[in-house]
Amino acid sequence: MTLVTPRKPGGFNEYLPGEQIEYNRLRDIIRAKYEKYGFTPLDTPDLELTEVLLAKGGGETEQQVYTFKRQGSDTSLTMRYDLTVPLARYVAEHESELIFPFRRYHLGKVHRAERQQKGRFREFEQDDIDVIGSYSPIIDAEFPAIINEIFEEFGFGEFTIRLNNRLILNGFFEGIGLASVSRDVLRTIDKMEKITREELVAELTSIGLDATQVERVLDFTTITGSNDDILAALKGLGLESGHFDDGVIKLEVLIDALRVMGVPESRFQIDLKIARGLDYYTGTVYETILDDYPEVGSVCSGGRYDDLAGYYTKTALPGVGISIGLSRLFSKLREVPGLIQTTRQSPADVVVMPINDAQNSYGISVAATFRSTGIATMLYTEPDSLKDKLRYANRMGFAYVVLVGEAEASAGTVTVKDMAARSESTVTVEVAVRLISGR
Amino acid sequence: MTLVTPRKPGGFNEYLPGEQIEYNRLRDIIRAKYEKYGFTPLDTPDLELTEVLLAKGGGETEQQVYTFKRQGSDTSLTMRYDLTVPLARYVAEHESELIFPFRRYHLGKVHRAERQQKGRFREFEQDDIDVIGSYSPIIDAEFPAIINEIFEEFGFGEFTIRLNNRLILNGFFEGIGLASVSRDVLRTIDKMEKITREELVAELTSIGLDATQVERVLDFTTITGSNDDILAALKGLGLESGHFDDGVIKLEVLIDALRVMGVPESRFQIDLKIARGLDYYTGTVYETILDDYPEVGSVCSGGRYDDLAGYYTKTALPGVGISIGLSRLFSKLREVPGLIQTTRQSPADVVVMPINDAQNSYGISVAATFRSTGIATMLYTEPDSLKDKLRYANRMGFAYVVLVGEAEASAGTVTVKDMAARSESTVTVEVAVRLISGR
């Protein structure tokens, strides 16, 4: 038989066991925190009707999707390229069945038929939460609180959640007579960190800003200091814009709420430069930077929007949400030497190894006892030499190895090897349970 | 703007929140048990290279897949239609990086472009475990032990794991001179439960069996009784076949191991009729029937095979595994009135509701305290009337509602409503934590 070379498609990811265990640990943290804040799980099909998914139409997106059309069928299906459009479709389709405000989390893979290049995936996981149908500014504060809990538990060092409100930006432009070109100015501000001051000035001038306006934009975007400093500076600008005032009040409510929630002040910072794109967000916006790995970019972003599902329903569906691109985050952090530990190859805490077949039955009962107390246990009954058995246990990264030979089987004991401490002791099964579970 | 009707594609499933929570509960049980037995998580891309995925080629499968080919590209991608072929590809591709025996679990969606009909899904979840690279018969016993734990925790009543060994079937046919037509005979036996005895005899005769052979096949397949009865009857047949003897010994080892593992005898039953298809399985085979819902058919099946990845590698990769079709199981059990409870709309145990905006800050701190003790908590700050707030809490199915009004905020207390008991009490936050968490 001619063999086919086994290979995954380019641009698609898969992990070896040690990596997958660590990836799942992060994923479980995200899920647990989302649930702790009362978000409901949601899952939607990987494929959507093309005309529904691409209702928005046009642009780059349509070139970057996996579309499927069967011969003889007039139904065209497309793989989802994010979790937001499926959410919009779901909420609009099930509007009468859902209870609003509707808060859901969705951990799922999305697909983009991108050109292959480093750091770009054609399949990646997005872990989203959104609250749909609420205008309460307190809701906006729950997202940074969740981000804080997640990244604290991740243990990748300190991090900063950058906050802004689009009403402040839009109101500011109104206040200085730039409402008509605000999109262009925002687009320029968005890349402030990547270009020089001279380039910035040139670009703003080419948009049509006069010298005073350029100066005011630069002054505005360089307002820095503590959160209270920035709020005070904003109030002191004396701008005449209802949007601006509304934005400042909402930002202040957000900051106050974060303090009451106990999020450390060092972890959230107003940053007036943050816009998060041009069209979608209309209120609070978020970005999250890992302080030790700023090169990764924002690891969790989002914001408030006015209109989730305008293509599907006339009902106004305001919302606010964030997304963690876990595949991308994981792949970036994998490149940091020593950060992601992948030595553990099994979720089991211990492996039980009968030394000979004659002890298989005893080994089975020991493993059953361990499992009945909640200890994740692997039973290893391969007919290997003791040396090969221990080599296997070592490579698998087990914390404990439990050997049962003739002596143990007849005495009703086990020999527990603590692999980290390089120590061993022969004890009763009951004592072994306590040793292994640390109780 | 013209609205596009929001609708999911036909043949694809999605759940409302209450259903999804219950679906996830079942999924979490499966995952927890798989991990408890030391299976390592694995995930593979949703799409595979078509030529790799369909290496086996031909047949119905190729007509039932979602295949994508981009214009101008010669790469054809196909969505996986099961988790076994991706496992074979993965193991063959990463052979040198994996540690054998390799045991993995994989909970994932698969896609089949089937004709639409009731009970057939184009997207469904399979929850698989396999051990690759072990011939140990003890391994075969771990699967029924895991099935036992999973379905016990599911709580859908009693169930029976049916066991057989293909070596017994194959050896039996050898022993009575039917080796050359064993596939045809097996195919006939496989539908024994669906056809009459007369039809069965007619079919066996048409295959070429003489009257004695028909009699022996019928006698063999109707051997019933306790597991020990069946093992004794098999040993008493006096067949001259090494395969048969080997199969009986392995079945006996399996039964003995299940007893040592503490699986109740009532839950596993040798059934000599079970073959689970013709080509793939070569040793132990499993099926699982819910005693109260036999019409659902087998809810967890699998077995031992000799050659996982023959299309990709010359390395012999024997394995054994089972699969739970969770989407199908869930959809069937949803039809049983009252079996699947879907009243709970949020993973949160409690909702904290400030009565007026003035208590938002106090409500935030109460919710933060609850969450810090591990209680999943929703904070509800919509500007509704108290009546509307309680209506929301009722519809969402919360077990507890915590109200904080002016009195509570100034006294540092909360009013806890136990929704099931229809009782309420005003207590300190500390006492509320104990009430809600049941500590």
GROMACS .gro file of C-alpha atoms in nm, chain A:
model
  439
    1MET     CA    1   0.000   0.000   0.000
    2THR     CA    2   0.126   0.349  -0.084
    3LEU     CA    3   0.145   0.560   0.229
    4VAL     CA    4   0.007   0.912   0.242
    5THR     CA    5   0.235   1.150   0.432
    6PRO     CA    6   0.048   1.246   0.750
    7ARG     CA    7   0.054   1.622   0.785
    8LYS     CA    8  -0.175   1.893   0.913
    9PRO     CA    9  -0.262   2.182   0.683
   10GLY     CA   10  -0.037   2.491   0.692
   11GLY     CA   11  -0.152   2.778   0.912
   12PHE     CA   12  -0.338   2.538   1.142
   13ASN     CA   13  -0.219   2.470   1.494
   14GLU     CA   14  -0.206   2.163   1.706
   15TYR     CA   15  -0.023   2.090   2.028
   16LEU     CA   16   0.172   1.807   2.180
   17PRO     CA   17   0.026   1.670   2.505
   18GLY     CA   18   0.235   1.882   2.745
   19GLU     CA   19   0.141   2.198   2.557
   20GLN     CA   20  -0.225   2.103   2.531
   21ILE     CA   21  -0.248   2.045   2.907
   22GLU     CA   22  -0.109   2.392   2.973
   23TYR     CA   23  -0.328   2.548   2.702
   24ASN     CA   24  -0.633   2.388   2.862
   25ARG     CA   25  -0.528   2.512   3.206
   26LEU     CA   26  -0.546   2.869   3.073
   27ARG     CA   27  -0.873   2.799   2.895
   28ASP     CA   28  -1.022   2.655   3.215
   29ILE     CA   29  -0.923   2.968   3.408
   30ILE     CA   30  -1.098   3.185   3.150
   31ARG     CA   31  -1.411   2.975   3.158
   32ALA     CA   32  -1.421   2.959   3.540
   33LYS     CA   33  -1.395   3.337   3.572
   34TYR     CA   34  -1.657   3.399   3.304
   35GLU     CA   35  -1.894   3.168   3.491
   36LYS     CA   36  -1.807   3.321   3.828
   37TYR     CA   37  -1.946   3.649   3.695
   38GLY     CA   38  -2.266   3.479   3.584
   39PHE     CA   39  -2.206   3.456   3.209
   40THR     CA   40  -2.404   3.181   3.041
   41PRO     CA   41  -2.233   2.936   2.805
   42LEU     CA   42  -2.325   2.960   2.440
   43ASP     CA   43  -2.219   2.766   2.138
   44THR     CA   44  -2.315   2.824   1.776
   45PRO     CA   45  -2.248   2.619   1.461
   46ASP     CA   46  -1.901   2.638   1.304
   47LEU     CA   47  -2.075   2.702   0.973
   48GLU     CA   48  -2.330   2.973   0.900
   49LEU     CA   49  -2.538   3.045   0.592
   50THR     CA   50  -2.311   3.262   0.377
   51GLU     CA   51  -2.575   3.523   0.302
   52VAL     CA   52  -2.648   3.557   0.674
   53LEU     CA   53  -2.288   3.558   0.795
   54LEU     CA   54  -2.174   3.805   0.531
   55ALA     CA   55  -2.488   4.022   0.548
   56LYS     CA   56  -2.262   4.315   0.627
   57GLY     CA   57  -2.099   4.237   0.294
   58GLY     CA   58  -1.799   4.365   0.110
   59GLY     CA   59  -1.445   4.423   0.214
   60GLU     CA   60  -1.158   4.207   0.311
   61THR     CA   61  -1.361   3.963   0.514
   62GLU     CA   62  -1.528   3.799   0.216
   63GLN     CA   63  -1.190   3.718   0.067
   64GLN     CA   64  -1.079   3.551   0.387
   65VAL     CA   65  -1.349   3.300   0.460
   66TYR     CA   66  -1.392   2.931   0.399
   67THR     CA   67  -1.707   2.896   0.192
   68PHE     CA   68  -1.866   2.568   0.097
   69LYS     CA   69  -2.122   2.507  -0.173
   70ARG     CA   70  -2.233   2.157  -0.265
   71GLN     CA   71  -2.291   2.061  -0.625
   72GLY     CA   72  -2.658   2.077  -0.709
   73SER     CA   73  -2.740   2.272  -0.394
   74ASP     CA   74  -2.807   2.642  -0.376
   75THR     CA   75  -2.710   2.663  -0.009
   76SER     CA   76  -2.376   2.823   0.052
   77LEU     CA   77  -2.217   2.777   0.395
   78THR     CA   78  -1.925   2.970   0.543
   79MET     CA   79  -1.712   2.904   0.848
   80ARG     CA   80  -1.744   3.177   1.110
   81TYR     CA   81  -1.450   3.416   1.115
   82ASP     CA   82  -1.528   3.562   1.459
   83LEU     CA   83  -1.777   3.502   1.741
   84THR     CA   84  -1.948   3.840   1.722
   85VAL     CA   85  -2.143   3.797   1.400
   86PRO     CA   86  -2.275   3.455   1.514
   87LEU     CA   87  -2.375   3.621   1.844
   88ALA     CA   88  -2.564   3.890   1.655
   89ARG     CA   89  -2.736   3.626   1.443
   90TYR     CA   90  -2.816   3.413   1.751
   91VAL     CA   91  -2.956   3.700   1.955
   92ALA     CA   92  -3.165   3.829   1.664
   93GLU     CA   93  -3.292   3.479   1.579
   94HIS     CA   94  -3.380   3.391   1.937
   95GLU     CA   95  -3.479   3.742   2.050
   96SER     CA   96  -3.818   3.632   2.181
   97GLU     CA   97  -3.674   3.333   2.368
   98LEU     CA   98  -3.387   3.507   2.544
   99ILE     CA   99  -3.394   3.701   2.870
  100PHE     CA  100  -3.234   4.045   2.851
  101PRO     CA  101  -2.987   4.170   2.952
  102PHE     CA  102  -2.839   3.859   2.793
  103ARG     CA  103  -2.488   3.776   2.905
  104ARG     CA  104  -2.306   3.494   2.738
  105TYR     CA  105  -1.958   3.355   2.710
  106HIS     CA  106  -1.839   3.166   2.406
  107LEU     CA  107  -1.508   2.984   2.379
  108GLY     CA  108  -1.472   2.876   2.021
  109LYS     CA  109  -1.255   2.836   1.718
  110VAL     CA  110  -1.287   3.067   1.420
  111HIS     CA  111  -1.140   3.035   1.073
  112ARG     CA  112  -0.985   3.282   0.834
  113ALA     CA  113  -0.844   3.181   0.498
  114GLU     CA  114  -0.553   3.420   0.535
  115ARG     CA  115  -0.235   3.426   0.336
  116GLN     CA  116   0.019   3.217   0.526
  117GLN     CA  117   0.266   3.418   0.732
  118LYS     CA  118   0.431   3.392   1.070
  119GLY     CA  119   0.200   3.464   1.360
  120ARG     CA  120  -0.111   3.441   1.142
  121PHE     CA  121  -0.337   3.145   1.199
  122ARG     CA  122  -0.612   3.017   0.976
  123GLU     CA  123  -0.776   2.858   1.278
  124PHE     CA  124  -0.768   3.013   1.622
  125GLU     CA  125  -0.964   3.028   1.943
  126GLN     CA  126  -1.150   3.336   2.063
  127ASP     CA  127  -1.285   3.349   2.417
  128ASP     CA  128  -1.557   3.612   2.426
  129ILE     CA  129  -1.799   3.754   2.678
  130ASP     CA  130  -2.070   4.007   2.603
  131VAL     CA  131  -2.366   4.160   2.781
  132ILE     CA  132  -2.645   4.248   2.539
  133GLY     CA  133  -2.927   4.485   2.621
  134SER     CA  134  -2.789   4.685   2.908
  135TYR     CA  135  -2.692   5.051   2.928
  136SER     CA  136  -2.576   5.025   3.291
  137PRO     CA  137  -2.226   5.175   3.326
  138ILE     CA  138  -2.162   4.934   3.616
  139ILE     CA  139  -2.164   4.649   3.363
  140ASP     CA  140  -1.871   4.817   3.188
  141ALA     CA  141  -1.671   4.781   3.510
  142GLU     CA  142  -1.724   4.408   3.536
  143PHE     CA  143  -1.505   4.341   3.233
  144PRO     CA  144  -1.182   4.487   3.375
  145ALA     CA  145  -1.260   4.305   3.702
  146ILE     CA  146  -1.281   3.977   3.510
  147ILE     CA  147  -0.966   4.052   3.312
  148ASN     CA  148  -0.792   4.125   3.641
  149GLU     CA  149  -0.890   3.789   3.790
  150ILE     CA  150  -0.798   3.595   3.476
  151PHE     CA  151  -0.454   3.743   3.422
  152GLU     CA  152  -0.375   3.731   3.792
  153GLU     CA  153  -0.440   3.358   3.789
  154PHE     CA  154  -0.252   3.309   3.461
  155GLY     CA  155   0.061   3.415   3.645
  156PHE     CA  156   0.241   3.587   3.359
  157GLY     CA  157   0.345   3.881   3.576
  158GLU     CA  158   0.186   4.221   3.610
  159PHE     CA  159  -0.044   4.366   3.347
  160THR     CA  160  -0.223   4.689   3.270
  161ILE     CA  161  -0.581   4.729   3.155
  162ARG     CA  162  -0.602   5.046   2.947
  163LEU     CA  163  -0.937   5.222   2.952
  164ASN     CA  164  -1.099   5.494   2.751
  165ASN     CA  165  -1.444   5.604   2.640
  166ARG     CA  166  -1.525   5.680   2.278
  167LEU     CA  167  -1.770   5.950   2.389
  168ILE     CA  168  -1.472   6.147   2.521
  169LEU     CA  169  -1.288   6.117   2.191
  170ASN     CA  170  -1.593   6.198   1.981
  171GLY     CA  171  -1.697   6.480   2.215
  172PHE     CA  172  -1.349   6.624   2.207
  173PHE     CA  173  -1.354   6.641   1.828
  174GLU     CA  174  -1.696   6.803   1.835
  175GLY     CA  175  -1.570   7.055   2.093
  176ILE     CA  176  -1.282   7.170   1.876
  177GLY     CA  177  -1.478   7.170   1.552
  178LEU     CA  178  -1.340   6.847   1.404
  179ALA     CA  179  -1.654   6.630   1.412
  180SER     CA  180  -1.655   6.591   1.033
  181VAL     CA  181  -1.302   6.450   1.016
  182SER     CA  182  -1.305   6.265   1.347
  183ARG     CA  183  -1.273   5.927   1.178
  184ASP     CA  184  -0.956   6.031   0.999
  185VAL     CA  185  -0.811   6.186   1.313
  186LEU     CA  186  -0.894   5.874   1.514
  187ARG     CA  187  -0.727   5.656   1.252
  188THR     CA  188  -0.416   5.866   1.291
  189ILE     CA  189  -0.423   5.866   1.670
  190ASP     CA  190  -0.463   5.489   1.663
  191LYS     CA  191  -0.113   5.454   1.522
  192MET     CA  192   0.045   5.721   1.745
  193GLU     CA  193   0.271   5.473   1.917
  194LYS     CA  194   0.409   5.345   1.589
  195ILE     CA  195   0.499   5.673   1.415
  196THR     CA  196   0.712   5.978   1.503
  197ARG     CA  197   0.572   6.307   1.626
  198GLU     CA  198   0.667   6.469   1.294
  199GLU     CA  199   0.483   6.206   1.093
  200LEU     CA  200   0.184   6.251   1.321
  201VAL     CA  201   0.174   6.627   1.274
  202ALA     CA  202   0.213   6.588   0.898
  203GLU     CA  203  -0.071   6.342   0.883
  204LEU     CA  204  -0.304   6.555   1.097
  205THR     CA  205  -0.223   6.859   0.882
  206SER     CA  206  -0.297   6.668   0.564
  207ILE     CA  207  -0.639   6.580   0.707
  208GLY     CA  208  -0.704   6.954   0.724
  209LEU     CA  209  -0.632   7.049   1.086
  210ASP     CA  210  -0.492   7.393   1.146
  211ALA     CA  211  -0.195   7.446   1.377
  212THR     CA  212  -0.416   7.517   1.681
  213GLN     CA  213  -0.622   7.209   1.622
  214VAL     CA  214  -0.310   6.994   1.581
  215GLU     CA  215  -0.179   7.137   1.905
  216ARG     CA  216  -0.504   7.064   2.090
  217VAL     CA  217  -0.515   6.708   1.957
  218LEU     CA  218  -0.155   6.651   2.065
  219ASP     CA  219  -0.217   6.807   2.406
  220PHE     CA  220  -0.527   6.597   2.450
  221THR     CA  221  -0.369   6.267   2.357
  222THR     CA  222  -0.069   6.329   2.577
  223ILE     CA  223  -0.269   6.392   2.893
  224THR     CA  224  -0.109   6.145   3.132
  225GLY     CA  225  -0.076   6.077   3.502
  226SER     CA  226  -0.280   5.883   3.753
  227ASN     CA  227  -0.642   5.800   3.678
  228ASP     CA  228  -0.751   6.087   3.903
  229ASP     CA  229  -0.505   6.325   3.733
  230ILE     CA  230  -0.647   6.241   3.393
  231LEU     CA  231  -1.009   6.277   3.506
  232ALA     CA  232  -0.923   6.617   3.659
  233ALA     CA  233  -0.744   6.727   3.341
  234LEU     CA  234  -1.041   6.624   3.128
  235LYS     CA  235  -1.280   6.819   3.348
  236GLY     CA  236  -1.048   7.118   3.327
  237LEU     CA  237  -1.050   7.128   2.946
  238GLY     CA  238  -1.370   7.331   2.948
  239LEU     CA  239  -1.500   7.169   2.630
  240GLU     CA  240  -1.856   7.238   2.527
  241SER     CA  241  -1.984   6.898   2.430
  242GLY     CA  242  -2.254   6.687   2.587
  243HIS     CA  243  -2.088   6.374   2.456
  244PHE     CA  244  -1.760   6.471   2.613
  245ASP     CA  245  -1.917   6.537   2.953
  246ASP     CA  246  -2.117   6.216   2.936
  247GLY     CA  247  -1.801   6.021   2.851
  248VAL     CA  248  -1.606   6.171   3.140
  249ILE     CA  249  -1.887   6.090   3.385
  250LYS     CA  250  -1.904   5.732   3.259
  251LEU     CA  251  -1.530   5.691   3.282
  252GLU     CA  252  -1.539   5.819   3.637
  253VAL     CA  253  -1.819   5.578   3.731
  254LEU     CA  254  -1.609   5.298   3.579
  255ILE     CA  255  -1.298   5.395   3.775
  256ASP     CA  256  -1.496   5.425   4.099
  257ALA     CA  257  -1.657   5.086   4.046
  258LEU     CA  258  -1.320   4.920   3.978
  259ARG     CA  259  -1.194   5.053   4.308
  260VAL     CA  260  -1.497   4.919   4.495
  261MET     CA  261  -1.446   4.585   4.322
  262GLY     CA  262  -1.096   4.574   4.464
  263VAL     CA  263  -0.907   4.578   4.135
  264PRO     CA  264  -0.558   4.711   4.223
  265GLU     CA  265  -0.512   5.069   4.099
  266SER     CA  266  -0.181   4.971   3.938
  267ARG     CA  267  -0.365   4.744   3.698
  268PHE     CA  268  -0.601   4.990   3.528
  269GLN     CA  269  -0.504   5.307   3.356
  270ILE     CA  270  -0.700   5.560   3.155
  271ASP     CA  271  -0.533   5.601   2.816
  272LEU     CA  272  -0.697   5.864   2.595
  273LYS     CA  273  -0.524   5.735   2.282
  274ILE     CA  274  -0.717   5.410   2.276
  275ALA     CA  275  -0.996   5.396   2.017
  276ARG     CA  276  -1.011   5.025   1.915
  277GLY     CA  277  -1.109   5.080   1.556
  278LEU     CA  278  -1.338   5.326   1.394
  279ASP     CA  279  -1.689   5.203   1.347
  280TYR     CA  280  -1.792   4.955   1.603
  281TYR     CA  281  -1.732   5.086   1.953
  282THR     CA  282  -1.930   5.378   2.090
  283GLY     CA  283  -1.852   5.389   2.465
  284THR     CA  284  -1.599   5.231   2.698
  285VAL     CA  285  -1.303   5.064   2.528
  286TYR     CA  286  -1.049   4.824   2.680
  287GLU     CA  287  -0.703   4.692   2.599
  288THR     CA  288  -0.478   4.475   2.812
  289ILE     CA  289  -0.099   4.474   2.802
  290LEU     CA  290   0.129   4.227   2.978
  291ASP     CA  291   0.383   4.455   3.146
  292ASP     CA  292   0.671   4.211   3.093
  293TYR     CA  293   0.575   4.122   2.736
  294PRO     CA  294   0.450   4.445   2.575
  295GLU     CA  295   0.560   4.312   2.234
  296VAL     CA  296   0.266   4.068   2.244
  297GLY     CA  297   0.032   4.364   2.207
  298SER     CA  298  -0.315   4.370   2.356
  299VAL     CA  299  -0.408   4.028   2.497
  300CYS     CA  300  -0.767   4.116   2.579
  301SER     CA  301  -0.966   4.393   2.414
  302GLY     CA  302  -1.319   4.508   2.366
  303GLY     CA  303  -1.567   4.775   2.443
  304ARG     CA  304  -1.921   4.904   2.433
  305TYR     CA  305  -2.123   4.923   2.113
  306ASP     CA  306  -2.470   5.060   2.032
  307ASP     CA  307  -2.591   4.821   1.774
  308LEU     CA  308  -2.501   4.452   1.775
  309ALA     CA  309  -2.738   4.318   1.514
  310GLY     CA  310  -2.850   4.600   1.289
  311TYR     CA  311  -2.834   4.376   0.982
  312TYR     CA  312  -3.076   4.126   1.133
  313THR     CA  313  -3.324   4.315   1.348
  314LYS     CA  314  -3.466   4.661   1.404
  315THR     CA  315  -3.443   4.610   1.781
  316ALA     CA  316  -3.169   4.822   1.932
  317LEU     CA  317  -2.926   4.579   2.090
  318PRO     CA  318  -2.656   4.772   2.274
  319GLY     CA  319  -2.383   4.568   2.427
  320VAL     CA  320  -2.040   4.553   2.578
  321GLY     CA  321  -1.785   4.277   2.556
  322ILE     CA  322  -1.427   4.159   2.552
  323SER     CA  323  -1.236   3.888   2.374
  324ILE     CA  324  -0.923   3.693   2.459
  325GLY     CA  325  -0.742   3.550   2.158
  326LEU     CA  326  -0.610   3.249   2.343
  327SER     CA  327  -0.437   3.075   2.049
  328ARG     CA  328  -0.241   3.386   1.968
  329LEU     CA  329  -0.160   3.462   2.333
  330PHE     CA  330  -0.043   3.107   2.392
  331SER     CA  331   0.169   3.098   2.080
  332LYS     CA  332   0.339   3.425   2.173
  333LEU     CA  333   0.404   3.321   2.533
  334ARG     CA  334   0.539   2.983   2.416
  335GLU     CA  335   0.826   3.180   2.263
  336VAL     CA  336   0.931   3.319   2.604
  337PRO     CA  337   1.189   3.072   2.738
  338GLY     CA  338   1.074   2.897   3.055
  339LEU     CA  339   0.738   3.069   3.080
  340ILE     CA  340   0.509   2.786   2.977
  341GLN     CA  341   0.596   2.457   3.148
  342THR     CA  342   0.511   2.155   2.935
  343THR     CA  343   0.670   1.872   3.132
  344ARG     CA  344   0.344   1.722   3.248
  345GLN     CA  345   0.214   1.481   2.982
  346SER     CA  346  -0.096   1.352   3.162
  347PRO     CA  347  -0.366   1.504   3.379
  348ALA     CA  348  -0.311   1.214   3.621
  349ASP     CA  349  -0.133   1.291   3.950
  350VAL     CA  350   0.005   0.941   3.984
  351VAL     CA  351   0.073   0.625   3.788
  352VAL     CA  352   0.016   0.285   3.947
  353MET     CA  353   0.258   0.020   3.817
  354PRO     CA  354   0.226  -0.349   3.897
  355ILE     CA  355   0.581  -0.490   3.880
  356ASN     CA  356   0.467  -0.819   3.727
  357ASP     CA  357   0.144  -0.946   3.574
  358ALA     CA  358   0.081  -1.137   3.897
  359GLN     CA  359   0.021  -0.802   4.067
  360ASN     CA  360  -0.214  -0.668   3.800
  361SER     CA  361  -0.520  -0.746   4.004
  362TYR     CA  362  -0.382  -0.577   4.314
  363GLY     CA  363  -0.269  -0.281   4.103
  364ILE     CA  364  -0.619  -0.248   3.959
  365SER     CA  365  -0.768  -0.233   4.308
  366VAL     CA  366  -0.513   0.024   4.424
  367ALA     CA  367  -0.587   0.244   4.120
  368ALA     CA  368  -0.961   0.206   4.184
  369THR     CA  369  -0.914   0.316   4.544
  370PHE     CA  370  -0.712   0.621   4.439
  371ARG     CA  371  -0.973   0.718   4.183
  372SER     CA  372  -1.257   0.674   4.430
  373THR     CA  373  -1.094   0.940   4.649
  374GLY     CA  374  -1.075   1.178   4.354
  375ILE     CA  375  -0.707   1.127   4.264
  376ALA     CA  376  -0.658   1.125   3.886
  377THR     CA  377  -0.470   0.800   3.833
  378MET     CA  378  -0.314   0.617   3.543
  379LEU     CA  379  -0.281   0.241   3.560
  380TYR     CA  380   0.021   0.106   3.372
  381THR     CA  381   0.012  -0.266   3.296
  382GLU     CA  382   0.260  -0.294   3.008
  383PRO     CA  383   0.489  -0.598   3.040
  384ASP     CA  384   0.804  -0.381   3.063
  385SER     CA  385   1.110  -0.417   3.282
  386LEU     CA  386   1.107  -0.206   3.598
  387LYS     CA  387   1.371   0.016   3.437
  388ASP     CA  388   1.151   0.081   3.133
  389LYS     CA  389   0.849   0.140   3.355
  390LEU     CA  390   1.033   0.409   3.551
  391ARG     CA  391   1.170   0.561   3.231
  392TYR     CA  392   0.812   0.592   3.104
  393ALA     CA  393   0.698   0.751   3.432
  394ASN     CA  394   0.984   0.999   3.415
  395ARG     CA  395   0.918   1.103   3.057
  396MET     CA  396   0.547   1.144   3.136
  397GLY     CA  397   0.631   1.383   3.418
  398PHE     CA  398   0.425   1.213   3.688
  399ALA     CA  399   0.459   1.365   4.033
  400TYR     CA  400   0.417   1.026   4.200
  401VAL     CA  401   0.483   0.667   4.095
  402VAL     CA  402   0.320   0.389   4.292
  403LEU     CA  403   0.488   0.049   4.254
  404VAL     CA  404   0.317  -0.269   4.361
  405GLY     CA  405   0.526  -0.584   4.368
  406GLU     CA  406   0.485  -0.920   4.537
  407ALA     CA  407   0.569  -0.787   4.884
  408GLU     CA  408   0.325  -0.495   4.855
  409ALA     CA  409   0.047  -0.716   4.721
  410SER     CA  410   0.071  -0.961   5.007
  411ALA     CA  411   0.109  -0.692   5.273
  412GLY     CA  412  -0.162  -0.467   5.129
  413THR     CA  413   0.086  -0.180   5.093
  414VAL     CA  414   0.227   0.029   4.809
  415THR     CA  415   0.566   0.185   4.743
  416VAL     CA  416   0.522   0.556   4.669
  417LYS     CA  417   0.801   0.731   4.480
  418ASP     CA  418   0.795   1.110   4.506
  419MET     CA  419   0.962   1.198   4.176
  420ALA     CA  420   1.052   1.557   4.266
  421ALA     CA  421   1.192   1.473   4.610
  422ARG     CA  422   1.356   1.156   4.473
  423SER     CA  423   1.236   0.974   4.783
  424GLU     CA  424   1.028   0.662   4.831
  425SER     CA  425   0.837   0.495   5.112
  426THR     CA  426   0.632   0.181   5.150
  427VAL     CA  427   0.301   0.261   5.315
  428THR     CA  428  -0.061   0.150   5.336
  429VAL     CA  429  -0.295   0.252   5.053
  430GLU     CA  430  -0.470   0.487   5.293
  431VAL     CA  431  -0.148   0.669   5.377
  432ALA     CA  432  -0.057   0.677   5.007
  433VAL     CA  433  -0.385   0.856   4.934
  434ARG     CA  434  -0.300   1.120   5.193
  435LEU     CA  435   0.055   1.159   5.063
  436ILE     CA  436  -0.052   1.201   4.702
  437SER     CA  437  -0.352   1.423   4.759
  438GLY     CA  438  -0.160   1.631   5.013
  439ARG     CA  439  -0.439   1.593   5.267
   0.00000   0.00000   0.00000
